[in-house]
XYZ file of C-alpha atoms in Angstrom:
758
model
C 63.162 9.534 38.427
C 63.251 10.542 34.753
C 64.913 8.398 32.144
C 68.000 9.838 30.344
C 67.404 10.893 26.759
C 68.192 8.145 24.285
C 69.170 9.170 20.759
C 66.958 8.029 17.896
C 68.341 5.033 16.044
C 68.133 6.496 12.512
C 70.328 9.611 12.910
C 72.768 7.721 15.146
C 73.250 4.905 12.626
C 73.680 7.367 9.751
C 76.306 9.297 11.756
C 78.289 6.135 12.492
C 78.142 5.072 8.841
C 79.372 8.467 7.619
C 82.125 8.441 10.241
C 83.239 5.039 8.963
C 83.188 6.329 5.391
C 80.849 3.560 4.234
C 78.072 3.662 1.675
C 74.783 1.844 2.306
C 75.885 -0.925 -0.021
C 79.270 -1.310 1.692
C 77.693 -1.492 5.149
C 75.165 -3.993 3.828
C 77.927 -6.187 2.433
C 79.920 -6.044 5.651
C 76.993 -6.700 8.015
C 74.796 -9.078 6.055
C 71.853 -6.681 6.540
C 70.187 -5.542 3.309
C 70.783 -1.986 2.078
C 67.024 -1.424 1.994
C 66.672 -2.461 5.667
C 69.527 -0.133 6.659
C 67.902 2.695 4.704
C 64.583 2.053 6.508
C 66.383 2.342 9.837
C 68.127 5.578 8.913
C 64.887 7.151 7.618
C 62.985 6.145 10.767
C 60.738 3.583 9.082
C 62.301 0.864 11.196
C 62.980 2.168 14.701
C 63.432 -1.023 16.703
C 65.250 -3.778 14.798
C 66.183 -6.944 16.616
C 69.347 -6.965 18.730
C 71.221 -9.399 16.473
C 70.657 -7.082 13.493
C 72.012 -4.055 15.403
C 74.990 -6.050 16.663
C 75.868 -7.094 13.110
C 75.812 -3.424 12.053
C 77.941 -2.367 15.033
C 80.539 -5.019 14.212
C 80.687 -3.982 10.546
C 81.061 -0.316 11.622
C 83.901 -1.239 13.998
C 82.204 0.446 16.964
C 83.746 0.389 20.416
C 81.751 -1.386 23.146
C 80.331 1.866 24.524
C 79.173 3.108 21.114
C 77.825 -0.338 20.304
C 75.840 -0.298 23.565
C 74.392 3.124 22.726
C 73.271 1.868 19.314
C 71.612 -1.181 20.913
C 69.917 1.087 23.462
C 68.496 3.261 20.693
C 67.008 0.172 19.047
C 65.494 -0.983 22.346
C 63.950 2.444 22.876
C 62.522 2.325 19.373
C 60.862 -0.988 20.138
C 59.282 0.445 23.265
C 57.627 3.114 21.171
C 56.118 0.618 18.688
C 53.070 -0.825 20.465
C 49.768 0.453 19.178
C 48.910 1.844 22.599
C 51.778 4.309 22.175
C 51.335 4.977 18.477
C 48.081 6.747 17.747
C 45.511 4.207 18.866
C 45.344 2.980 15.264
C 44.418 -0.673 14.767
C 44.015 -1.475 18.456
C 42.597 -4.881 19.317
C 38.925 -4.431 20.212
C 38.025 -5.092 23.857
C 37.750 -8.800 24.598
C 34.309 -10.132 25.525
C 34.328 -10.145 29.345
C 32.227 -13.314 29.679
C 34.033 -15.244 26.937
C 33.414 -18.922 27.682
C 34.823 -22.142 26.266
C 37.173 -22.496 23.283
C 40.058 -23.505 25.564
C 41.430 -25.940 22.983
C 41.245 -23.340 20.214
C 42.852 -20.644 22.379
C 45.687 -23.007 23.267
C 46.130 -23.766 19.560
C 46.548 -20.059 18.791
C 49.004 -19.729 21.674
C 51.082 -22.600 20.305
C 51.143 -21.155 16.801
C 52.161 -17.760 18.160
C 55.031 -19.253 20.108
C 56.398 -21.590 17.430
C 59.340 -19.777 15.780
C 60.014 -22.541 13.273
C 56.494 -22.808 11.886
C 54.521 -20.678 9.442
C 53.838 -17.146 10.727
C 50.231 -17.237 9.470
C 47.252 -18.874 11.223
C 43.790 -18.901 9.609
C 40.605 -19.321 11.666
C 37.578 -20.102 9.487
C 34.027 -21.319 9.917
C 30.343 -20.608 9.486
C 28.770 -17.276 10.414
C 28.028 -16.896 14.111
C 30.718 -19.271 15.396
C 32.613 -16.522 17.223
C 35.768 -16.333 15.105
C 36.414 -12.668 15.936
C 35.654 -13.136 19.626
C 38.120 -16.036 19.751
C 41.081 -14.247 18.162
C 40.480 -11.063 20.171
C 40.272 -13.099 23.385
C 43.446 -15.005 22.516
C 45.248 -11.824 21.408
C 44.441 -10.069 24.675
C 45.588 -13.090 26.658
C 48.861 -13.301 24.724
C 49.564 -9.560 24.462
C 52.615 -9.783 26.722
C 54.299 -12.071 24.187
C 54.245 -9.312 21.568
C 56.534 -6.549 22.787
C 55.957 -4.500 19.653
C 52.171 -4.588 19.854
C 48.975 -6.303 18.729
C 47.160 -4.765 15.759
C 43.683 -5.389 14.374
C 42.190 -4.565 10.978
C 38.619 -5.406 10.000
C 38.876 -6.177 6.294
C 35.067 -5.977 5.974
C 35.090 -8.920 3.598
C 31.309 -9.143 3.381
C 30.761 -5.480 2.508
C 29.979 -4.358 -1.019
C 33.415 -2.677 -1.032
C 35.836 -4.559 1.248
C 38.991 -2.843 2.524
C 41.653 -2.909 -0.181
C 45.120 -4.317 0.526
C 46.512 -0.826 -0.203
C 44.384 0.782 2.518
C 44.948 -2.048 4.991
C 48.713 -1.746 4.532
C 48.468 1.986 5.104
C 46.659 1.509 8.402
C 49.104 -1.124 9.576
C 52.187 0.882 8.593
C 50.879 3.927 10.466
C 50.196 1.736 13.487
C 53.709 0.320 13.200
C 55.057 3.864 13.508
C 55.633 4.948 9.908
C 55.023 8.697 9.589
C 52.485 9.901 7.052
C 55.107 11.678 4.956
C 57.170 8.477 4.789
C 54.256 6.256 3.751
C 54.920 4.766 0.271
C 52.320 5.566 -2.360
C 52.439 2.266 -4.248
C 50.924 -0.929 -2.874
C 53.998 -3.033 -3.690
C 56.249 -0.576 -1.858
C 53.944 -0.580 1.138
C 53.981 -4.364 1.117
C 57.772 -4.485 1.027
C 58.074 -2.059 3.934
C 55.429 -3.930 5.923
C 57.218 -7.251 5.440
C 60.537 -5.751 6.525
C 58.999 -4.279 9.642
C 57.172 -7.492 10.518
C 60.383 -9.444 10.048
C 62.010 -7.638 12.963
C 59.041 -6.738 15.145
C 57.586 -8.999 17.781
C 54.106 -7.969 16.694
C 50.760 -9.677 16.150
C 48.502 -8.574 13.307
C 44.881 -9.767 13.265
C 43.063 -9.497 9.942
C 39.395 -10.002 10.676
C 36.654 -10.911 8.226
C 38.771 -11.529 5.127
C 36.882 -11.773 1.847
C 39.248 -13.969 -0.155
C 42.879 -14.903 -0.685
C 43.736 -11.879 -2.863
C 42.769 -9.484 -0.080
C 45.039 -11.278 2.387
C 48.007 -12.176 0.204
C 49.504 -8.670 0.180
C 49.347 -8.617 3.985
C 51.236 -11.850 4.606
C 54.440 -11.402 6.615
C 57.618 -13.145 5.609
C 59.779 -15.199 7.965
C 60.663 -13.373 11.149
C 59.311 -12.343 14.508
C 55.875 -11.082 13.409
C 52.733 -13.211 13.495
C 49.499 -12.938 11.497
C 46.063 -14.296 12.415
C 43.282 -14.211 9.830
C 39.565 -14.861 10.320
C 37.239 -15.595 7.429
C 34.030 -17.394 6.639
C 35.956 -18.879 3.729
C 38.668 -21.458 4.232
C 41.161 -19.389 2.166
C 42.574 -22.638 0.825
C 44.763 -20.746 -1.658
C 46.960 -19.297 1.101
C 50.014 -21.527 1.306
C 52.206 -22.249 4.332
C 49.517 -21.398 6.865
C 48.207 -23.192 9.909
C 44.437 -23.695 9.863
C 41.701 -23.937 12.458
C 38.141 -24.747 11.355
C 35.731 -23.721 14.098
C 32.757 -25.888 15.013
C 29.766 -25.087 17.215
C 30.471 -25.120 20.943
C 30.270 -28.419 22.809
C 27.101 -28.850 24.860
C 28.771 -28.031 28.175
C 30.475 -24.882 26.889
C 27.289 -23.666 25.190
C 25.295 -24.047 28.398
C 28.104 -22.414 30.391
C 28.120 -19.408 28.033
C 24.397 -18.899 28.586
C 24.918 -19.207 32.323
C 27.728 -16.626 32.258
C 25.535 -14.133 30.385
C 22.550 -14.688 32.664
C 24.696 -14.271 35.777
C 24.391 -10.519 35.064
C 20.641 -10.602 35.821
C 19.873 -8.998 39.144
C 17.120 -11.488 39.879
C 19.022 -14.542 38.631
C 18.637 -17.410 41.146
C 21.708 -18.117 43.258
C 22.181 -21.453 41.548
C 21.521 -20.023 38.068
C 18.685 -20.856 35.685
C 17.441 -24.411 35.388
C 20.185 -26.440 33.641
C 17.621 -28.315 31.556
C 16.166 -25.054 30.221
C 19.622 -23.681 29.378
C 20.554 -26.931 27.648
C 17.336 -26.755 25.613
C 18.029 -23.137 24.577
C 21.590 -24.115 23.636
C 20.255 -26.973 21.512
C 17.724 -24.721 19.755
C 20.538 -22.233 19.079
C 22.562 -25.033 17.514
C 25.346 -24.304 20.054
C 26.243 -21.287 17.888
C 27.946 -18.582 20.023
C 26.229 -15.652 18.291
C 22.801 -17.250 18.675
C 23.563 -18.094 22.309
C 24.596 -14.508 23.027
C 21.434 -13.196 21.386
C 19.301 -15.592 23.433
C 21.100 -14.589 26.622
C 20.748 -10.883 25.844
C 17.028 -11.323 25.221
C 16.662 -12.746 28.704
C 18.811 -9.941 30.158
C 16.608 -7.300 28.563
C 13.373 -8.987 29.659
C 13.522 -9.591 33.416
C 10.038 -11.123 33.432
C 11.075 -13.904 31.035
C 12.335 -17.240 32.287
C 14.747 -19.577 30.542
C 11.913 -22.094 30.209
C 9.748 -19.444 28.549
C 12.431 -18.530 26.018
C 13.021 -22.206 25.236
C 9.316 -22.554 24.502
C 9.366 -19.480 22.226
C 12.388 -20.761 20.302
C 10.760 -24.168 19.863
C 8.704 -22.860 16.931
C 10.934 -23.467 13.871
C 8.998 -21.007 11.728
C 9.655 -18.150 14.178
C 13.031 -19.133 15.630
C 15.222 -16.962 13.404
C 12.935 -13.973 13.923
C 13.107 -14.424 17.695
C 16.899 -14.722 17.732
C 17.201 -10.929 17.749
C 18.493 -8.678 20.518
C 19.038 -5.002 19.716
C 21.265 -4.831 16.642
C 22.313 -8.471 17.028
C 20.448 -10.648 14.538
C 21.403 -14.178 13.584
C 19.512 -13.763 10.314
C 21.690 -10.761 9.407
C 24.863 -12.778 9.958
C 23.596 -15.436 7.573
C 22.356 -12.885 5.036
C 25.827 -11.381 4.595
C 27.192 -14.743 3.449
C 24.129 -15.532 1.345
C 24.457 -12.273 -0.580
C 28.025 -13.186 -1.560
C 26.656 -16.008 -3.728
C 25.734 -15.932 -7.396
C 22.060 -16.703 -8.032
C 22.577 -20.332 -9.178
C 24.467 -21.046 -5.947
C 21.791 -19.261 -3.905
C 19.150 -21.433 -5.568
C 21.086 -24.575 -4.681
C 21.509 -23.378 -1.079
C 17.793 -22.648 -0.762
C 16.635 -25.911 -2.298
C 18.947 -28.070 -0.205
C 16.606 -27.206 2.674
C 14.150 -29.607 0.999
C 16.395 -32.602 1.752
C 14.454 -34.409 4.498
C 17.374 -36.125 6.220
C 20.281 -34.719 8.175
C 22.820 -34.970 5.339
C 23.107 -35.395 1.586
C 25.520 -35.634 -1.343
C 26.049 -34.082 -4.758
C 23.294 -36.171 -6.334
C 20.621 -34.480 -4.241
C 21.829 -31.054 -5.340
C 21.777 -32.115 -8.982
C 18.225 -33.432 -8.644
C 17.034 -30.231 -6.957
C 18.520 -27.909 -9.573
C 18.526 -29.970 -12.759
C 22.241 -29.211 -13.189
C 25.098 -31.603 -13.967
C 26.740 -33.168 -10.891
C 30.136 -31.624 -11.733
C 28.606 -28.133 -11.827
C 26.789 -28.785 -8.550
C 30.001 -30.031 -6.962
C 31.699 -26.710 -7.681
C 28.760 -24.860 -6.115
C 28.838 -27.092 -3.054
C 32.544 -26.351 -2.691
C 31.711 -22.649 -2.590
C 29.047 -23.202 0.073
C 31.540 -25.245 2.082
C 34.195 -22.586 1.626
C 31.839 -19.923 3.003
C 30.842 -22.068 5.957
C 27.218 -22.330 4.802
C 27.526 -26.129 4.688
C 29.551 -28.558 6.745
C 30.975 -32.069 6.394
C 30.046 -35.234 8.238
C 32.741 -37.675 9.312
C 31.812 -39.732 6.246
C 32.376 -36.745 3.948
C 28.699 -36.145 3.297
C 27.293 -32.630 3.472
C 24.988 -31.091 6.032
C 23.480 -27.847 7.270
C 23.919 -26.319 10.679
C 20.392 -26.382 12.158
C 19.891 -22.597 12.051
C 21.331 -22.335 8.538
C 18.835 -24.963 7.382
C 16.034 -22.807 8.802
C 17.497 -19.776 7.039
C 17.722 -21.655 3.713
C 14.116 -22.791 4.091
C 13.030 -19.237 4.881
C 14.796 -17.907 1.791
C 13.277 -20.719 -0.309
C 9.704 -19.830 0.554
C 10.329 -16.078 0.239
C 12.142 -16.185 -3.110
C 10.538 -19.081 -5.002
C 6.935 -19.781 -5.929
C 5.056 -22.681 -4.315
C 4.969 -24.350 -7.717
C 8.767 -24.134 -8.115
C 9.269 -25.512 -4.608
C 6.903 -28.416 -5.269
C 8.601 -29.174 -8.600
C 12.059 -29.219 -7.003
C 10.908 -31.465 -4.162
C 9.220 -33.857 -6.593
C 12.430 -34.065 -8.645
C 14.446 -34.847 -5.504
C 12.038 -37.568 -4.381
C 11.913 -39.094 -7.863
C 15.726 -39.237 -7.954
C 15.873 -40.794 -4.481
C 13.427 -43.578 -5.364
C 15.084 -44.251 -8.723
C 18.519 -44.419 -7.100
C 17.231 -46.657 -4.294
C 15.733 -49.056 -6.834
C 18.995 -49.048 -8.785
C 21.014 -49.789 -5.628
C 18.687 -52.588 -4.549
C 19.200 -54.424 -7.834
C 22.748 -55.270 -6.735
C 21.357 -57.717 -4.163
C 18.793 -59.483 -6.348
C 19.364 -63.052 -7.599
C 21.266 -63.230 -10.863
C 24.295 -61.367 -12.213
C 25.091 -57.775 -11.133
C 23.000 -55.156 -12.933
C 24.466 -53.869 -16.175
C 25.425 -50.213 -16.193
C 22.939 -47.829 -17.778
C 23.817 -44.417 -19.141
C 20.654 -42.988 -17.573
C 21.210 -44.589 -14.153
C 20.625 -42.038 -11.366
C 23.889 -42.844 -9.556
C 25.765 -45.570 -11.418
C 26.997 -47.797 -8.581
C 30.086 -49.797 -9.384
C 29.689 -52.499 -6.751
C 27.354 -53.983 -4.172
C 29.453 -52.333 -1.460
C 28.897 -48.888 -3.001
C 25.181 -49.599 -3.405
C 24.858 -50.666 0.230
C 26.774 -47.616 1.452
C 24.423 -45.342 -0.497
C 21.263 -47.092 0.719
C 22.378 -46.788 4.328
C 23.627 -43.203 4.078
C 20.508 -42.012 2.226
C 18.017 -44.121 4.191
C 16.273 -41.195 5.905
C 15.938 -39.424 2.565
C 14.635 -42.270 0.397
C 12.296 -43.455 3.169
C 10.732 -39.977 3.283
C 10.385 -40.065 -0.504
C 8.702 -43.474 -0.234
C 6.251 -42.175 2.362
C 5.475 -39.197 0.128
C 4.801 -41.510 -2.826
C 2.454 -43.596 -0.681
C 0.620 -40.499 0.564
C 0.221 -39.296 -3.027
C -1.221 -42.658 -4.126
C 1.722 -43.500 -6.415
C 1.289 -47.199 -5.670
C 3.454 -48.483 -8.508
C 6.431 -46.393 -7.333
C 5.999 -47.689 -3.786
C 5.841 -51.331 -4.879
C 8.789 -50.943 -7.267
C 11.017 -49.425 -4.578
C 10.070 -51.968 -1.907
C 10.572 -54.845 -4.348
C 14.130 -53.680 -4.978
C 14.795 -53.755 -1.200
C 13.707 -57.387 -0.665
C 17.098 -59.101 -0.750
C 19.030 -56.112 0.553
C 16.889 -55.952 3.697
C 18.408 -59.243 4.921
C 21.765 -57.488 5.138
C 20.538 -54.648 7.341
C 17.949 -56.167 9.653
C 18.740 -53.767 12.511
C 17.782 -50.636 10.541
C 14.392 -50.613 12.232
C 12.254 -49.286 9.361
C 11.636 -52.369 7.231
C 8.153 -52.896 8.727
C 7.314 -49.385 7.529
C 8.732 -49.984 4.038
C 6.932 -53.273 3.504
C 3.795 -52.097 5.285
C 3.529 -49.280 2.747
C 4.168 -51.655 -0.148
C 1.589 -54.190 1.061
C -1.026 -51.415 1.201
C 0.007 -50.205 -2.272
C -0.148 -53.737 -3.697
C -3.668 -54.199 -2.329
C -4.673 -50.870 -3.863
C -3.430 -52.097 -7.249
C -5.803 -55.082 -6.996
C -3.212 -57.745 -7.840
C -3.455 -60.818 -5.559
C 0.035 -62.107 -6.389
C 1.574 -58.695 -5.813
C -0.359 -58.382 -2.554
C 0.846 -61.855 -1.472
C 4.444 -60.951 -2.317
C 4.463 -57.805 -0.214
C 2.519 -59.427 2.601
C 5.347 -61.983 2.722
C 7.919 -59.191 2.861
C 5.996 -57.647 5.741
C 5.802 -61.003 7.539
C 9.604 -61.171 7.351
C 10.031 -57.615 8.645
C 7.607 -58.023 11.536
C 9.351 -61.254 12.590
C 13.030 -60.428 12.133
C 12.999 -56.653 12.721
C 10.087 -56.018 15.101
C 10.490 -59.414 16.835
C 6.743 -60.119 16.749
C 6.502 -63.716 15.496
C 2.799 -64.183 16.269
C 1.827 -61.129 14.220
C 4.209 -62.322 11.503
C 2.453 -65.699 11.427
C -0.940 -64.040 10.959
C 0.373 -61.948 8.058
C 1.929 -65.080 6.502
C -1.460 -66.815 6.623
C -2.982 -63.881 4.728
C -0.151 -64.084 2.184
C -0.752 -67.820 1.675
C -4.443 -67.240 0.961
C -3.682 -64.430 -1.512
C -1.056 -66.594 -3.257
C -3.437 -69.549 -3.595
C -6.121 -67.237 -4.967
C -3.645 -65.811 -7.464
C -2.232 -69.248 -8.339
C 1.369 -68.370 -7.413
C 3.257 -71.382 -6.035
C 6.399 -69.431 -5.139
C 4.599 -66.889 -2.958
C 2.604 -69.657 -1.275
C 5.934 -71.359 -0.506
C 7.312 -68.155 1.020
C 4.190 -67.771 3.142
C 4.647 -71.298 4.557
C 8.314 -70.519 5.192
C 7.517 -67.386 7.220
C 4.837 -69.267 9.158
C 7.399 -72.007 9.950
C 9.994 -69.439 11.028
C 7.445 -67.787 13.328
C 6.524 -71.144 14.875
C 10.201 -71.858 15.546
C 10.585 -68.452 17.205
C 7.467 -69.057 19.323
C 8.922 -72.318 20.620
C 6.472 -74.440 18.630
C 8.842 -76.565 16.482
C 6.313 -79.379 16.068
C 4.053 -76.937 14.206
C 7.009 -75.626 12.228
C 8.072 -79.015 10.785
C 5.082 -79.594 8.438
C 5.005 -75.948 7.341
C 8.714 -76.002 6.515
C 8.356 -79.308 4.621
C 5.431 -77.923 2.635
C 7.419 -74.779 1.856
C 10.398 -76.802 0.590
C 8.123 -78.953 -1.589
C 6.463 -75.912 -3.149
C 9.813 -74.234 -3.827
C 11.050 -77.438 -5.504
C 7.912 -77.512 -7.651
C 8.457 -73.893 -8.649
C 12.167 -74.498 -9.320
C 13.042 -71.636 -6.969
C 16.761 -71.857 -6.206
C 16.722 -69.081 -3.627
C 13.667 -70.145 -1.642
C 14.206 -73.899 -1.281
C 17.377 -73.634 0.876
C 15.607 -71.102 3.135
C 12.723 -73.518 3.694
C 15.162 -76.314 4.523
C 16.890 -74.014 7.020
C 13.553 -73.545 8.782
C 13.060 -77.331 8.699
C 16.500 -77.983 10.235
C 15.759 -75.506 13.007
C 12.402 -77.174 13.700
C 13.993 -80.637 13.710
C 16.594 -79.510 16.223
C 13.838 -77.941 18.305
C 12.040 -81.288 18.552
C 15.273 -83.082 19.509
C 15.940 -84.490 16.046
C 19.529 -83.248 15.861
C 20.683 -86.039 13.543
C 17.833 -85.137 11.174
C 18.910 -81.483 11.400
C 22.473 -82.437 10.403
C 21.121 -84.386 7.428
C 18.926 -81.459 6.361
C 21.806 -78.981 6.523
C 23.928 -81.399 4.486
C 21.170 -81.328 1.859
C 21.254 -77.524 1.881
C 25.039 -77.426 1.474
C 24.798 -79.889 -1.432
C 22.183 -77.702 -3.148
C 24.436 -74.674 -2.723
C 27.455 -76.513 -4.132
C 25.699 -77.838 -7.249
C 25.656 -75.304 -10.123
C 22.337 -76.777 -11.252
C 20.623 -75.815 -7.979
C 22.808 -73.044 -6.532
C 21.360 -69.545 -6.091
C 23.260 -66.359 -6.935
C 26.688 -66.225 -5.287
C 25.921 -63.489 -2.742
C 22.677 -65.223 -1.717
C 24.519 -68.547 -1.625
C 27.130 -67.234 0.829
C 24.409 -65.813 3.047
C 22.560 -69.151 3.079
C 25.762 -71.199 3.480
C 26.710 -69.213 6.594
C 23.283 -69.923 8.088
C 23.402 -73.614 7.180
C 26.884 -74.120 8.618
C 25.908 -72.464 11.893
C 22.793 -74.637 12.165
C 24.851 -77.724 11.376
C 27.374 -76.740 14.051
C 24.610 -76.380 16.629
C 23.168 -79.803 15.815
C 26.615 -81.431 15.965
C 27.292 -79.813 19.324
C 23.972 -81.134 20.656
C 24.995 -84.624 19.469
C 28.241 -84.371 21.469
C 30.426 -84.016 18.368
C 32.146 -80.843 19.598
C 35.258 -81.119 17.450
C 33.225 -81.379 14.233
C 31.006 -78.578 15.489
C 33.996 -76.273 16.075
C 35.318 -76.892 12.556
C 31.864 -76.246 11.098
C 31.468 -72.985 13.018
C 34.963 -71.915 11.928
C 33.925 -72.441 8.302
C 30.724 -70.482 8.963
C 32.823 -67.594 10.251
C 35.040 -67.659 7.162
C 32.068 -67.538 4.793
C 30.261 -65.059 7.044
C 33.170 -62.630 6.849
C 32.495 -62.348 3.104
C 28.817 -61.628 3.735
C 29.608 -59.186 6.574
C 26.177 -59.388 8.224
C 26.780 -58.843 11.967
C 23.897 -61.095 13.092
C 25.217 -64.093 11.124
C 28.741 -63.381 12.375
C 27.511 -63.204 15.967
C 25.731 -66.580 15.671
C 28.801 -68.285 14.180
C 31.261 -66.762 16.667
C 29.051 -67.644 19.632
C 28.659 -71.228 18.412
C 32.415 -71.568 17.951
C 32.997 -70.213 21.470
C 30.577 -72.786 22.909
C 32.258 -75.619 20.998
C 35.733 -74.519 22.093
C 34.583 -74.256 25.706
C 33.176 -77.779 25.506
C 36.553 -78.978 24.204
C 38.324 -77.223 27.097
C 40.086 -74.626 24.925
C 39.118 -71.802 27.253
C 41.484 -69.097 25.967
C 40.343 -69.502 22.375
C 36.743 -69.776 23.544
C 37.055 -66.488 25.459
C 38.403 -64.744 22.361
C 35.516 -66.058 20.248
C 32.967 -65.072 22.920
C 34.304 -61.513 22.981
C 34.094 -61.354 19.194
C 30.531 -62.694 19.344
C 29.610 -59.966 21.827
C 31.022 -57.292 19.505
C 29.083 -58.665 16.518
C 25.893 -58.909 18.594
C 26.267 -55.278 19.658
C 26.637 -54.253 16.000
C 23.577 -56.317 15.093
C 21.586 -54.908 18.034
C 20.620 -58.511 18.844
C 19.766 -58.790 22.564
C 19.513 -62.595 22.589
C 23.032 -63.269 21.279
C 24.420 -60.339 23.244
C 23.114 -61.824 26.495
C 24.411 -65.308 25.644
C 27.842 -64.033 24.579
C 28.199 -61.817 27.648
C 27.224 -64.675 29.958
C 29.678 -67.070 28.294
C 32.441 -64.463 28.382
C 31.893 -63.950 32.126
C 31.982 -67.705 32.775
C 35.202 -68.164 30.808
C 36.832 -65.146 32.459
C 36.009 -66.582 35.892
C 37.602 -69.901 34.904
C 40.838 -68.094 34.010
C 40.924 -66.409 37.410
């Protein structure tokens, strides 16, 4: 059955206005609808205004119910003619990817923004090349098409082309798609923008602007408040666009990445019923960096090569030097996607991007970029912002910078293609020199004596020990690689200097795991320099690392014996004292306290002779431990009292930060001896003090020891609730310290106390 003819809105509205004897301005004043909007309706630019707008016009015109209904019907008919499918096919959404997988959270986010009338009408999806920004918005647009009665429109702004689409041309395409006839299309960009905003105000339409170059290209295409919605995709964040919702895409989660590969490979005729081996797909996904474009290329390569297996492709992609070249399928090339962004950069920014591939660790900061380029940090920071804006770099949770894996390979490829081997070597040497200089500067904050004075030429300029420690930990993979390179190149003095600066800091980060490497390299370098005292010093450092980090006390004892011999040969009393201390500590750890007692006494005597404020309390700590191990708990209490007196006397006290570290140790040892003597109340108070001092030091191992001791004392006193709390805290500290001994003890005590409560 055919539909009755419905009059066009424009002529009908004009006829009613003339019949009422009203000018455009008079009707505008009476209805609250602007004269320009009424003119657009009468000229056919706006064929389907919202019902409330038409009703306001009908009321101002004084129309009878029947005439008012006809006017509303004309507007409804105009809206039915607006969708792009009924216009001319202009600006249609591209077909959605049939095997689109994952991105459920992101799709739901777009759905919420589309259905939120009170929020901003603009949503921006940004991220690195290859993340699937276009595929996401097209998928979401197709899924939500029914929400947009007046159509979904798509314009590729070609932001990475040499000549991107101009706002003038983009507005022309959109206005045609919205139903504006060619002869009615305004010639000026501002007029087009005004008409576009008026149409979008009343249309339930979605406009997708894909691949935007920058804010200026998008700004003219922003809708005002109203029914229309705008989604924008860009490699840049478009931070200058105000009042917009933002979604920064990340690589796919592991499960979604593997599922996408599986969905693509399901099209293979010979694909096994259960799909390819999950382990092989997971490996391919990992090598593709969970990047949707790379995953699709990998899947398509397998589709086009029936003889290949997923395991075989994983093996091919395992070669870093060939991975980008092999991520090609037909006209899909991951390298091409990266190249488009790279070519947007000015040469100084390209150079920075390339050279950042020389950073050995997973992440870096502005200082590394400055070292690689020789530019001021503020200039480098601006360049890094541009790389972040284009999605060529990302952020860690700690606000450091990093490459996506495939982008790092691309940067390295560009580096070796565009720069000479000499330039590459010079840049890498500058980076490594900066890393070692900065590490040495940071380590000085933990040496005995006052904090280091600021130097204008300091590589970083740390303002506190906390900042120095944060840098040393964050940059550990980088400066350790630089140290290894210095050792391999025979730069023995640089190796020794860097390791020396780490000596006191290493006590604060015993669970790092690489101190045996650091001090092993420095011991070798010291031997190469032919200095017995230097060799003894770094042998002692290695003895500490092997004992406290590798948990190999017997090997530590052997190294300490070598250090003692070198120190005696070099005539250095202090290093001989340290060697005896490490031998005593190893004997205690081996359960041989009777052997530890004389070594610890000898160490303390030598430190006293040398006037070493830092070493003497450490030797006495080893002595107290040995005394307790032989059952001499009263002697251990007396020894720890001696230590605490030395720490309290300005004439014998070490530097404050070393003093707090030692005081925490001494108090915990004293608490243990008191507990063994049956003086649980004194022990609990002593452990509580150890925890207070230990909180200032913030070394998890020391905090675990003190908390565990307090829990044991409280349990002995029958204060089970407080003991359980302390045991749980001890377990947390032990986990942070990666200390299996205290973790086992704390867990066992926690279980016992929990059972008592039940």
